[in-house]
Short mmCIF file of N, CA and C in Angstrom, two decimals:
data_model
loop_
_atom_site.label_atom_id
_atom_site.label_comp_id
_atom_site.label_asym_id
_atom_site.label_seq_id
_atom_site.Cartn_x
_atom_site.Cartn_y
_atom_site.Cartn_z
N UNK W 1 0.83 -1.19 -0.01
CA UNK W 1 -0.01 0.00 -0.02
C UNK W 1 0.90 1.27 -0.01
N UNK W 2 0.52 2.25 -0.84
CA UNK W 2 1.28 3.43 -0.89
C UNK W 2 0.83 4.40 0.22
N UNK W 3 1.80 4.91 0.92
CA UNK W 3 1.56 5.87 1.98
C UNK W 3 1.15 7.24 1.41
N UNK W 4 0.30 7.94 2.10
CA UNK W 4 -0.12 9.25 1.64
C UNK W 4 1.01 10.24 1.71
N UNK W 5 0.97 11.11 0.70
CA UNK W 5 1.95 12.21 0.72
C UNK W 5 1.32 13.41 1.48
N UNK W 6 2.09 14.10 2.28
CA UNK W 6 1.59 15.16 3.10
C UNK W 6 2.16 16.47 2.72
N UNK W 7 1.47 17.53 2.97
CA UNK W 7 1.93 18.93 2.85
C UNK W 7 1.66 19.56 4.23
N UNK W 8 2.49 20.55 4.56
CA UNK W 8 2.21 21.31 5.79
C UNK W 8 2.54 22.77 5.52
N UNK W 9 1.97 23.62 6.40
CA UNK W 9 2.13 25.06 6.31
C UNK W 9 3.23 25.50 7.14
N UNK W 10 4.15 26.33 6.63
CA UNK W 10 5.22 26.93 7.38
C UNK W 10 5.41 28.38 6.98
N UNK W 11 5.20 29.27 7.93
CA UNK W 11 5.35 30.74 7.69
C UNK W 11 4.50 31.17 6.52
N UNK W 12 3.29 30.67 6.38
CA UNK W 12 2.39 31.05 5.29
C UNK W 12 2.70 30.45 3.99
N UNK W 13 3.57 29.50 3.90
CA UNK W 13 3.90 28.84 2.65
C UNK W 13 3.54 27.34 2.78
N UNK W 14 3.24 26.77 1.64
CA UNK W 14 2.94 25.33 1.58
C UNK W 14 4.26 24.62 1.38
N UNK W 15 4.50 23.58 2.19
CA UNK W 15 5.73 22.80 2.10
C UNK W 15 5.32 21.32 1.83
N UNK W 16 5.99 20.72 0.87
CA UNK W 16 5.71 19.36 0.58
C UNK W 16 5.77 19.10 -0.90
N UNK W 17 5.52 17.92 -1.32
CA UNK W 17 5.06 16.79 -0.52
C UNK W 17 6.15 16.12 0.24
N UNK W 18 5.75 15.57 1.42
CA UNK W 18 6.68 14.80 2.23
C UNK W 18 6.01 13.49 2.52
N UNK W 19 6.83 12.43 2.72
CA UNK W 19 6.28 11.14 3.09
C UNK W 19 5.71 11.14 4.51
N UNK W 20 4.79 10.24 4.82
CA UNK W 20 4.15 10.17 6.06
C UNK W 20 5.22 10.05 7.23
N UNK W 21 6.20 9.25 7.02
CA UNK W 21 7.21 9.08 8.02
C UNK W 21 7.98 10.39 8.28
N UNK W 22 8.23 11.11 7.19
CA UNK W 22 8.96 12.34 7.31
C UNK W 22 8.15 13.37 8.11
N UNK W 23 6.86 13.51 7.82
CA UNK W 23 6.06 14.47 8.55
C UNK W 23 5.90 14.05 10.03
N UNK W 24 5.86 12.72 10.29
CA UNK W 24 5.84 12.25 11.70
C UNK W 24 7.14 12.65 12.38
N UNK W 25 8.18 12.56 11.70
CA UNK W 25 9.55 12.99 12.22
C UNK W 25 9.53 14.43 12.55
N UNK W 26 8.94 15.24 11.68
CA UNK W 26 8.84 16.70 11.93
C UNK W 26 8.03 17.00 13.18
N UNK W 27 6.99 16.25 13.40
CA UNK W 27 6.15 16.38 14.56
C UNK W 27 6.90 15.96 15.84
N UNK W 28 7.59 14.86 15.75
CA UNK W 28 8.40 14.42 16.89
C UNK W 28 9.49 15.37 17.31
N UNK W 29 10.11 15.98 16.23
CA UNK W 29 11.24 16.86 16.54
C UNK W 29 10.77 18.22 16.92
N UNK W 30 9.48 18.50 16.77
CA UNK W 30 8.93 19.86 17.21
C UNK W 30 9.05 20.89 16.15
N UNK W 31 9.54 20.54 14.92
CA UNK W 31 9.59 21.49 13.84
C UNK W 31 8.16 22.00 13.48
N UNK W 32 7.21 21.13 13.50
CA UNK W 32 5.83 21.50 13.40
C UNK W 32 5.10 20.93 14.60
N UNK W 33 3.99 21.56 15.00
CA UNK W 33 3.32 21.10 16.21
C UNK W 33 1.89 21.54 16.20
N UNK W 34 1.39 21.74 17.39
CA UNK W 34 -0.02 22.08 17.61
C UNK W 34 -0.31 23.37 16.77
N UNK W 35 -1.47 23.38 16.14
CA UNK W 35 -1.91 24.50 15.30
C UNK W 35 -1.42 24.52 13.91
N UNK W 36 -0.40 23.67 13.58
CA UNK W 36 0.16 23.65 12.26
C UNK W 36 -0.92 23.05 11.30
N UNK W 37 -1.05 23.60 10.11
CA UNK W 37 -1.99 23.11 9.15
C UNK W 37 -1.34 22.02 8.33
N UNK W 38 -2.03 20.95 8.06
CA UNK W 38 -1.55 19.84 7.27
C UNK W 38 -2.60 19.46 6.22
N UNK W 39 -2.16 18.82 5.19
CA UNK W 39 -3.08 18.35 4.12
C UNK W 39 -2.45 17.08 3.53
N UNK W 40 -3.24 16.10 3.22
CA UNK W 40 -2.76 14.88 2.56
C UNK W 40 -3.56 14.68 1.33
N UNK W 41 -3.00 13.91 0.40
CA UNK W 41 -3.66 13.63 -0.83
C UNK W 41 -4.98 12.95 -0.55
N UNK W 42 -6.03 13.45 -1.14
CA UNK W 42 -7.35 12.86 -0.95
C UNK W 42 -8.20 13.61 0.09
N UNK W 43 -7.56 14.47 0.84
CA UNK W 43 -8.25 15.20 1.89
C UNK W 43 -9.03 16.44 1.23
N UNK W 44 -10.23 16.75 1.71
CA UNK W 44 -10.91 17.91 1.14
C UNK W 44 -10.33 19.30 1.42
N UNK W 45 -9.63 19.44 2.59
CA UNK W 45 -9.16 20.72 2.98
C UNK W 45 -8.02 20.59 3.97
N UNK W 46 -7.40 21.68 4.22
CA UNK W 46 -6.33 21.75 5.27
C UNK W 46 -6.96 21.64 6.63
N UNK W 47 -6.29 20.93 7.52
CA UNK W 47 -6.79 20.83 8.95
C UNK W 47 -5.59 21.02 9.85
N UNK W 48 -5.86 21.37 11.12
CA UNK W 48 -4.78 21.46 12.07
C UNK W 48 -4.32 20.03 12.41
N UNK W 49 -3.08 19.95 12.82
CA UNK W 49 -2.51 18.64 13.11
C UNK W 49 -3.34 17.87 14.15
N UNK W 50 -3.81 18.62 15.20
CA UNK W 50 -4.52 17.89 16.22
C UNK W 50 -5.93 17.39 15.79
N UNK W 51 -6.37 17.77 14.58
CA UNK W 51 -7.63 17.29 14.05
C UNK W 51 -7.38 16.25 12.89
N UNK W 52 -6.11 15.93 12.67
CA UNK W 52 -5.77 15.05 11.59
C UNK W 52 -5.47 13.63 12.13
N UNK W 53 -5.17 12.71 11.23
CA UNK W 53 -4.77 11.39 11.66
C UNK W 53 -3.39 11.37 12.24
N UNK W 54 -2.67 12.49 12.22
CA UNK W 54 -1.35 12.61 12.78
C UNK W 54 -1.35 12.96 14.23
N UNK W 55 -2.50 13.18 14.83
CA UNK W 55 -2.62 13.68 16.20
C UNK W 55 -1.93 12.75 17.24
N UNK W 56 -1.80 11.55 16.90
CA UNK W 56 -1.13 10.62 17.83
C UNK W 56 0.36 10.95 18.02
N UNK W 57 0.94 11.58 16.98
CA UNK W 57 2.36 11.94 17.11
C UNK W 57 2.58 13.16 18.03
N UNK W 58 1.45 13.86 18.39
CA UNK W 58 1.59 15.04 19.25
C UNK W 58 1.69 14.64 20.73
N UNK W 59 1.45 13.33 21.05
CA UNK W 59 1.40 12.95 22.48
C UNK W 59 2.73 13.23 23.19
N UNK W 60 3.82 13.27 22.51
CA UNK W 60 5.05 13.53 23.13
C UNK W 60 5.35 15.01 23.29
N UNK W 61 4.46 15.84 22.71
CA UNK W 61 4.68 17.29 22.73
C UNK W 61 3.62 17.93 23.63
N UNK W 62 4.02 18.71 24.55
CA UNK W 62 2.88 19.37 25.38
C UNK W 62 2.16 20.35 24.57
N UNK W 63 0.87 20.55 24.84
CA UNK W 63 0.08 21.55 24.10
C UNK W 63 0.57 22.94 24.36
N UNK W 64 0.27 23.94 23.58
CA UNK W 64 0.69 25.31 23.80
C UNK W 64 0.12 25.80 25.14
N UNK W 65 0.79 26.70 25.78
CA UNK W 65 0.31 27.38 26.99
C UNK W 65 -0.98 28.10 26.67
N UNK W 66 -1.81 28.25 27.65
CA UNK W 66 -3.00 29.07 27.46
C UNK W 66 -2.63 30.46 27.09
N UNK W 67 -3.34 31.09 26.24
CA UNK W 67 -2.97 32.39 25.68
C UNK W 67 -2.91 33.45 26.77
N UNK W 68 -3.75 33.28 27.78
CA UNK W 68 -3.75 34.34 28.88
C UNK W 68 -2.54 34.16 29.73
N UNK W 69 -1.75 33.08 29.62
CA UNK W 69 -0.57 32.93 30.41
C UNK W 69 0.71 33.49 29.73
N UNK W 70 0.54 34.02 28.50
CA UNK W 70 1.65 34.64 27.75
C UNK W 70 1.79 36.05 28.21
N UNK W 71 3.00 36.42 28.64
CA UNK W 71 3.31 37.74 29.12
C UNK W 71 3.11 38.79 28.03
N UNK W 72 2.50 39.90 28.38
CA UNK W 72 2.35 41.00 27.45
C UNK W 72 3.39 42.11 27.69
N UNK W 73 4.35 41.87 28.56
CA UNK W 73 5.34 42.88 28.89
C UNK W 73 6.02 43.45 27.68
N UNK W 74 6.52 42.60 26.81
CA UNK W 74 7.29 43.09 25.59
C UNK W 74 6.39 43.85 24.67
N UNK W 75 5.17 43.37 24.51
CA UNK W 75 4.30 44.06 23.58
C UNK W 75 3.91 45.49 24.08
N UNK W 76 3.81 45.59 25.43
CA UNK W 76 3.54 46.94 25.94
C UNK W 76 4.76 47.84 25.80
N UNK W 77 5.91 47.28 25.88
CA UNK W 77 7.11 48.12 25.70
C UNK W 77 7.16 48.56 24.18
N UNK W 78 6.74 47.69 23.28
CA UNK W 78 6.62 48.09 21.86
C UNK W 78 5.66 49.23 21.73
N UNK W 79 4.52 49.07 22.34
CA UNK W 79 3.43 50.09 22.24
C UNK W 79 3.87 51.48 22.78
N UNK W 80 4.77 51.44 23.75
CA UNK W 80 5.20 52.72 24.38
C UNK W 80 6.46 53.28 23.75
N UNK W 81 7.15 52.66 22.91
CA UNK W 81 8.35 53.22 22.29
C UNK W 81 8.12 54.58 21.59
N UNK W 82 6.96 54.85 20.99
CA UNK W 82 6.82 56.13 20.29
C UNK W 82 6.85 57.36 21.28
N UNK W 83 6.87 57.04 22.55
CA UNK W 83 6.96 58.18 23.51
C UNK W 83 8.23 58.94 23.27
N UNK W 84 9.24 58.23 22.76
CA UNK W 84 10.53 58.90 22.46
C UNK W 84 10.35 60.09 21.49
N UNK W 85 9.35 59.98 20.59
CA UNK W 85 9.11 61.08 19.63
C UNK W 85 8.54 62.33 20.38
N UNK W 86 7.83 62.08 21.43
CA UNK W 86 7.19 63.21 22.19
C UNK W 86 8.30 64.02 22.93
N UNK W 87 9.27 63.32 23.42
CA UNK W 87 10.31 64.01 24.18
C UNK W 87 11.53 64.49 23.37
N UNK W 88 11.49 64.15 22.12
CA UNK W 88 12.61 64.52 21.25
C UNK W 88 12.59 65.95 20.96
N UNK W 89 13.73 66.56 21.00
CA UNK W 89 13.97 67.98 20.61
C UNK W 89 14.40 67.94 19.15
N UNK W 90 14.24 69.11 18.40
CA UNK W 90 14.52 69.14 17.02
C UNK W 90 15.90 68.63 16.71
N UNK W 91 16.88 68.93 17.54
CA UNK W 91 18.27 68.56 17.22
C UNK W 91 18.54 67.11 17.48
N UNK W 92 17.71 66.42 18.26
CA UNK W 92 17.89 64.99 18.59
C UNK W 92 16.82 64.08 17.96
N UNK W 93 15.98 64.68 17.12
CA UNK W 93 14.84 64.03 16.59
C UNK W 93 15.23 62.67 15.89
N UNK W 94 16.17 62.73 14.95
CA UNK W 94 16.56 61.55 14.16
C UNK W 94 17.27 60.51 15.06
N UNK W 95 17.97 60.94 16.01
CA UNK W 95 18.61 59.99 16.97
C UNK W 95 17.45 59.25 17.72
N UNK W 96 16.41 59.98 18.11
CA UNK W 96 15.32 59.35 18.87
C UNK W 96 14.54 58.39 17.94
N UNK W 97 14.40 58.76 16.70
CA UNK W 97 13.73 57.84 15.75
C UNK W 97 14.54 56.56 15.59
N UNK W 98 15.81 56.71 15.47
CA UNK W 98 16.70 55.53 15.28
C UNK W 98 16.59 54.59 16.54
N UNK W 99 16.71 55.27 17.72
CA UNK W 99 16.67 54.52 18.98
C UNK W 99 15.31 53.78 19.17
N UNK W 100 14.20 54.53 18.84
CA UNK W 100 12.88 53.91 18.94
C UNK W 100 12.75 52.73 17.97
N UNK W 101 13.28 52.88 16.78
CA UNK W 101 13.20 51.78 15.84
C UNK W 101 13.96 50.58 16.28
N UNK W 102 15.17 50.76 16.81
CA UNK W 102 16.01 49.67 17.28
C UNK W 102 15.33 49.04 18.53
N UNK W 103 14.80 49.84 19.41
CA UNK W 103 14.13 49.28 20.59
C UNK W 103 12.91 48.51 20.16
N UNK W 104 12.16 48.93 19.17
CA UNK W 104 11.03 48.22 18.67
C UNK W 104 11.37 46.85 18.18
N UNK W 105 12.43 46.81 17.35
CA UNK W 105 12.93 45.56 16.77
C UNK W 105 13.34 44.57 17.96
N UNK W 106 14.06 45.13 18.89
CA UNK W 106 14.48 44.27 20.07
C UNK W 106 13.25 43.76 20.86
N UNK W 107 12.33 44.69 21.18
CA UNK W 107 11.15 44.25 21.98
C UNK W 107 10.32 43.27 21.24
N UNK W 108 10.14 43.46 19.91
CA UNK W 108 9.36 42.50 19.12
C UNK W 108 10.04 41.15 19.06
N UNK W 109 11.41 41.16 18.94
CA UNK W 109 12.17 39.90 18.91
C UNK W 109 11.99 39.14 20.23
N UNK W 110 12.02 39.89 21.30
CA UNK W 110 11.82 39.23 22.62
C UNK W 110 10.43 38.70 22.74
N UNK W 111 9.42 39.45 22.22
CA UNK W 111 8.03 39.03 22.26
C UNK W 111 7.85 37.70 21.44
N UNK W 112 8.47 37.70 20.22
CA UNK W 112 8.42 36.52 19.39
C UNK W 112 8.98 35.27 20.12
N UNK W 113 10.13 35.47 20.68
CA UNK W 113 10.71 34.37 21.48
C UNK W 113 9.74 33.87 22.58
N UNK W 114 9.15 34.84 23.29
CA UNK W 114 8.20 34.51 24.35
C UNK W 114 6.99 33.69 23.78
N UNK W 115 6.48 34.15 22.66
CA UNK W 115 5.30 33.52 22.08
C UNK W 115 5.67 32.11 21.61
N UNK W 116 6.82 31.97 20.98
CA UNK W 116 7.23 30.65 20.47
C UNK W 116 7.54 29.66 21.59
N UNK W 117 8.16 30.20 22.69
CA UNK W 117 8.40 29.31 23.84
C UNK W 117 7.08 28.83 24.40
N UNK W 118 6.02 29.55 24.30
CA UNK W 118 4.74 29.16 24.84
C UNK W 118 4.04 28.20 23.90
N UNK W 119 4.64 27.98 22.66
CA UNK W 119 4.07 27.00 21.72
C UNK W 119 3.11 27.53 20.73
N UNK W 120 3.06 28.89 20.59
CA UNK W 120 2.11 29.51 19.65
C UNK W 120 2.87 30.08 18.49
N UNK W 121 2.19 30.34 17.37
CA UNK W 121 2.76 30.88 16.15
C UNK W 121 2.80 32.40 16.35
N UNK W 122 3.97 32.96 16.14
CA UNK W 122 4.14 34.39 16.29
C UNK W 122 4.14 35.10 14.93
N UNK W 123 3.91 36.41 15.02
CA UNK W 123 3.99 37.20 13.76
C UNK W 123 5.45 37.24 13.34
N UNK W 124 5.67 37.60 12.08
CA UNK W 124 7.06 37.62 11.52
C UNK W 124 7.76 38.86 12.07
N UNK W 125 9.05 38.79 12.28
CA UNK W 125 9.83 39.89 12.71
C UNK W 125 9.97 40.92 11.60
N UNK W 126 9.71 40.56 10.39
CA UNK W 126 9.80 41.52 9.27
C UNK W 126 8.88 42.72 9.39
N UNK W 127 7.73 42.53 10.14
CA UNK W 127 6.81 43.63 10.31
C UNK W 127 7.48 44.84 11.04
N UNK W 128 8.55 44.57 11.77
CA UNK W 128 9.15 45.62 12.61
C UNK W 128 10.25 46.41 11.89
N UNK W 129 10.69 45.97 10.77
CA UNK W 129 11.84 46.60 10.09
C UNK W 129 11.41 47.91 9.47
N UNK W 130 10.16 48.16 9.14
CA UNK W 130 9.74 49.47 8.67
C UNK W 130 8.72 49.97 9.72
N UNK W 131 9.14 51.02 10.41
CA UNK W 131 8.48 51.44 11.62
C UNK W 131 6.90 51.55 11.50
N UNK W 132 6.36 52.07 10.40
CA UNK W 132 4.93 52.12 10.33
C UNK W 132 4.24 50.74 10.30
N UNK W 133 4.97 49.70 9.85
CA UNK W 133 4.40 48.35 9.80
C UNK W 133 4.33 47.74 11.12
N UNK W 134 4.81 48.38 12.18
CA UNK W 134 4.64 47.86 13.52
C UNK W 134 3.15 47.60 13.80
N UNK W 135 2.29 48.48 13.17
CA UNK W 135 0.85 48.33 13.24
C UNK W 135 0.49 46.88 12.90
N UNK W 136 1.04 46.42 11.83
CA UNK W 136 0.76 45.04 11.37
C UNK W 136 1.13 44.00 12.38
N UNK W 137 2.32 44.16 12.97
CA UNK W 137 2.79 43.23 13.99
C UNK W 137 1.84 43.21 15.19
N UNK W 138 1.48 44.41 15.67
CA UNK W 138 0.55 44.51 16.84
C UNK W 138 -0.83 43.88 16.52
N UNK W 139 -1.27 44.15 15.29
CA UNK W 139 -2.63 43.60 14.96
C UNK W 139 -2.56 42.07 14.80
N UNK W 140 -1.58 41.55 14.11
CA UNK W 140 -1.49 40.07 13.90
C UNK W 140 -1.29 39.41 15.22
N UNK W 141 -0.45 39.95 16.05
CA UNK W 141 -0.19 39.30 17.33
C UNK W 141 -1.52 39.19 18.18
N UNK W 142 -2.29 40.22 18.22
CA UNK W 142 -3.53 40.24 18.98
C UNK W 142 -4.58 39.28 18.35
N UNK W 143 -4.52 39.16 17.04
CA UNK W 143 -5.43 38.19 16.35
C UNK W 143 -5.04 36.77 16.65
N UNK W 144 -3.77 36.48 16.51
CA UNK W 144 -3.33 35.07 16.74
C UNK W 144 -3.53 34.60 18.17
N UNK W 145 -3.21 35.50 19.09
CA UNK W 145 -3.32 35.12 20.49
C UNK W 145 -4.71 35.41 21.09
N UNK W 146 -5.58 35.99 20.22
CA UNK W 146 -6.96 36.28 20.58
C UNK W 146 -6.96 37.22 21.92
N UNK W 147 -6.12 38.23 21.82
CA UNK W 147 -5.99 39.22 22.88
C UNK W 147 -6.55 40.49 22.38
N UNK W 148 -6.78 41.47 23.31
CA UNK W 148 -7.36 42.73 22.85
C UNK W 148 -6.40 43.58 22.14
N UNK W 149 -6.89 44.61 21.53
CA UNK W 149 -6.08 45.53 20.65
C UNK W 149 -5.49 46.70 21.40
N UNK W 150 -5.54 46.66 22.76
CA UNK W 150 -5.08 47.82 23.52
C UNK W 150 -3.65 48.32 23.17
N UNK W 151 -2.67 47.43 23.08
CA UNK W 151 -1.32 47.89 22.71
C UNK W 151 -1.30 48.62 21.30
N UNK W 152 -2.10 48.14 20.36
CA UNK W 152 -2.20 48.76 19.06
C UNK W 152 -2.81 50.18 19.20
N UNK W 153 -3.89 50.28 19.95
CA UNK W 153 -4.52 51.52 20.13
C UNK W 153 -3.66 52.55 20.84
N UNK W 154 -2.91 52.08 21.83
CA UNK W 154 -1.97 52.98 22.53
C UNK W 154 -0.84 53.45 21.63
N UNK W 155 -0.36 52.51 20.80
CA UNK W 155 0.74 52.90 19.83
C UNK W 155 0.21 53.97 18.90
N UNK W 156 -1.02 53.82 18.35
CA UNK W 156 -1.57 54.77 17.41
C UNK W 156 -1.83 56.09 18.11
N UNK W 157 -2.33 56.02 19.38
CA UNK W 157 -2.64 57.26 20.12
C UNK W 157 -1.38 58.10 20.36
N UNK W 158 -0.25 57.37 20.66
CA UNK W 158 0.95 58.09 20.94
C UNK W 158 1.47 58.77 19.64
N UNK W 159 1.26 58.07 18.50
CA UNK W 159 1.66 58.56 17.22
C UNK W 159 0.88 59.80 16.86
N UNK W 160 -0.38 59.85 17.11
CA UNK W 160 -1.28 60.88 16.73
C UNK W 160 -1.31 62.05 17.73
N UNK W 161 -0.94 61.80 18.90
CA UNK W 161 -0.93 62.82 19.95
C UNK W 161 -0.31 64.14 19.61
N UNK W 162 0.85 64.18 18.97
CA UNK W 162 1.50 65.44 18.67
C UNK W 162 0.67 66.32 17.71
N UNK W 163 -0.22 65.75 16.95
CA UNK W 163 -1.07 66.48 16.01
C UNK W 163 -2.05 67.35 16.80
N UNK W 164 -2.50 66.88 17.95
CA UNK W 164 -3.53 67.55 18.72
C UNK W 164 -2.92 68.34 19.87
N UNK W 165 -1.69 68.14 20.25
CA UNK W 165 -1.06 68.86 21.34
C UNK W 165 -0.26 69.94 20.70
N UNK W 166 -0.49 71.23 21.08
CA UNK W 166 0.22 72.33 20.52
C UNK W 166 1.74 72.28 20.91
N UNK W 167 2.59 72.57 19.94
CA UNK W 167 4.01 72.57 20.18
C UNK W 167 4.47 73.90 20.60
N UNK W 168 5.40 74.00 21.51
CA UNK W 168 5.93 75.29 21.95
C UNK W 168 6.90 75.85 20.97
#
């Protein structure tokens, strides 16, 4: 009997085909795990690993931590970095922008590590390399972890605040 060929999703891309033994090895090694989408020849649609016939391979892997157990410390630091723009003087403005950008990348990287250690899929670090796209990172994170949009709203509010506050 011919074993089914499998495909799996990785970072938004379809990977495969791989043999059944190979995909089981990926599950055992932790390269893919809970929440990963898989598809096999003959299946009508993509399903998460835990709803597929591969779910038995997950027994050696603990499930992801509950979303409410994931610390929001790093994401709040990301949300507050634009405060540097408010305290910047004209002669230090570009230095403050650079520092805020580097801090944002660092805080997002730490947040991504935190999310992945908890066993969840994190947004891509690429969202942080262009400062306005941090909006995308904040939005995707809240959607994937099913958390509120408060950090996103705070980040936007701090960005827009100078428009409404008179400058001396």
